[in-house]
Structures are given as C-alpha cells and as structure tokens.
Short mmCIF file of C-alpha atoms in Angstrom, two decimals:
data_model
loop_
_atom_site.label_atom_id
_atom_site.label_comp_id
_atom_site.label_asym_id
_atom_site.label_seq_id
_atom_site.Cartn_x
_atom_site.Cartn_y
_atom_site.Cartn_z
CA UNK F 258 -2.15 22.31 -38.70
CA UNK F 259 -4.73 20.40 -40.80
CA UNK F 260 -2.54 17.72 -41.43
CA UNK F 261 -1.73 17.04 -37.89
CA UNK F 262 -4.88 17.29 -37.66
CA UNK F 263 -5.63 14.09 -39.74
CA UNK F 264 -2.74 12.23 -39.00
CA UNK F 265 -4.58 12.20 -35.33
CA UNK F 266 -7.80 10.82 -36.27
CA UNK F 267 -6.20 8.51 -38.20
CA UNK F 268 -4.29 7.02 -35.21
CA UNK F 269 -5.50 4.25 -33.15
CA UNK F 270 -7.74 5.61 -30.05
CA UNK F 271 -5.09 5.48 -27.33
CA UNK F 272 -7.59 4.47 -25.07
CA UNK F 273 -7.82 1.19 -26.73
CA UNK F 274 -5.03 0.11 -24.66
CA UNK F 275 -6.87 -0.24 -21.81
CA UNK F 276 -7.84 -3.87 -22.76
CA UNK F 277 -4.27 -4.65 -22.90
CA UNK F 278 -3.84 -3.90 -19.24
CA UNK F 279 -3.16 -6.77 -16.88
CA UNK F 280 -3.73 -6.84 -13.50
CA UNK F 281 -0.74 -6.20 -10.75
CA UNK F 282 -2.74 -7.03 -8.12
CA UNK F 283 -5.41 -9.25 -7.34
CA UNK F 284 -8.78 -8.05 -5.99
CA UNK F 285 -8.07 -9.18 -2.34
CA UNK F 286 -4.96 -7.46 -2.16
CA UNK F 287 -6.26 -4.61 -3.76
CA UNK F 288 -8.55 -4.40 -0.52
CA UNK F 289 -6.27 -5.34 2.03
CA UNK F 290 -3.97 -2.43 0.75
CA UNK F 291 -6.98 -0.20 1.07
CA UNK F 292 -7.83 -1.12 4.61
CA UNK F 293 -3.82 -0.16 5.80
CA UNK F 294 -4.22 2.94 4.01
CA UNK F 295 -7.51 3.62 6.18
CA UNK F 296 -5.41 2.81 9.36
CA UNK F 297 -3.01 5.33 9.55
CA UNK F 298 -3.59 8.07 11.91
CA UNK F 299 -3.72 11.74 10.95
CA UNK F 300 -2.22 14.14 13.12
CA UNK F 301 -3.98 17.27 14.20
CA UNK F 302 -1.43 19.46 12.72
CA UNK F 303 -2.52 17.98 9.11
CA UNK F 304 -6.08 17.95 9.84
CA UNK F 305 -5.92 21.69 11.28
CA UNK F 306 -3.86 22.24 7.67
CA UNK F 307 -6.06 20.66 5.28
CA UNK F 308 -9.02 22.58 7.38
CA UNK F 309 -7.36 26.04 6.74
CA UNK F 310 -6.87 24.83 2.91
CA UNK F 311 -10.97 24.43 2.78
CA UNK F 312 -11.17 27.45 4.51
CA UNK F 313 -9.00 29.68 2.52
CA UNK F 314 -10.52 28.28 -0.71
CA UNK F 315 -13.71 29.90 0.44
CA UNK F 316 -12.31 33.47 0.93
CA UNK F 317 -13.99 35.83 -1.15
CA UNK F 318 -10.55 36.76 -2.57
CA UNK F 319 -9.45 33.70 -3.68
CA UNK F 320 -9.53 33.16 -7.33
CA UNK F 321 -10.55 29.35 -7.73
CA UNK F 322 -13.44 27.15 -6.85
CA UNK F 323 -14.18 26.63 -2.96
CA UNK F 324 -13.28 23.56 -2.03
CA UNK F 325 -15.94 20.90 0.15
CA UNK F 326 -15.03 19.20 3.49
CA UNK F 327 -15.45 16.30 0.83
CA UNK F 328 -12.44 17.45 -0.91
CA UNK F 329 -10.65 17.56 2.59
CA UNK F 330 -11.38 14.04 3.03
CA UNK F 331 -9.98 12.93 -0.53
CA UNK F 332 -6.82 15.24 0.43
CA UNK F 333 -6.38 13.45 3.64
CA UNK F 334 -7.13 9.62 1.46
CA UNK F 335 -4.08 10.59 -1.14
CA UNK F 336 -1.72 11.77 1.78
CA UNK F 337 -2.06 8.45 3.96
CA UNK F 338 -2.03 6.49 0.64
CA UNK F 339 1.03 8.48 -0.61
#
C-alpha cells in the first residue's frame, strides 16, 4: 500500500549498517583460511558431478541459463569452503 510505501523510504537505509560492522578476523587470517580452503582435494566423483551439472545446464531443454566451466570452479570453491 502507499503508506507502506512511505513508511519505507522513511526508514534508515539498512545498508547503513555496514559501517557498524567489525571485523572477526584479521586480514592474515582471513588469508591463511583461504589458502586451507585451496588445499583440499576434490575427488573425481565431484568433479565428474559438477561437470555433468555444466553440461546439463547447456541442454537445449533445460529452462535456465547455461552455466560456464567458471561457474564449475566457484561450485567446487563453496563446496571445499563449506
């Protein structure tokens, strides 16, 4: 409704919170964390599944976007970070 409406761009931008954030971690850790993640071995099986996910997404029949070996990679990044 109109008044909801206006009672949200009254509000504060919730994005403003961002500059209340502190820090968990420091930079160094930060990277050390990265560098295990990049360690840790991928099997064939979920390399030979993430493949046939990239694959499948470029079937003619399939209803969403194709996805890029570059979106395999990111897949396999947020499994071994996960």
């Amino acid at each position: 409704s109109k008044d909801t409406e206006i009672s949200i761009l009254k509000k504060k931008n919730p994005r403003d919170k961002i500059r209340d954030l502190k820090p968990i971690l420091s930079s160094q850790e930060l990277i050390k964390i990265q560098q295990e993640v990049e360690e840790i071995f991928v099997s064939d099986s979920l390399a030979m599944y993430v493949g046939a996910l990239l694959e499948n997404s470029r079937r003619d029949d399939f209803a969403g976007e194709s996805a890029s070996t570059r979106a395999g990679i990111s897949l396999i990044r947020a499994a071994k970070a996960w």
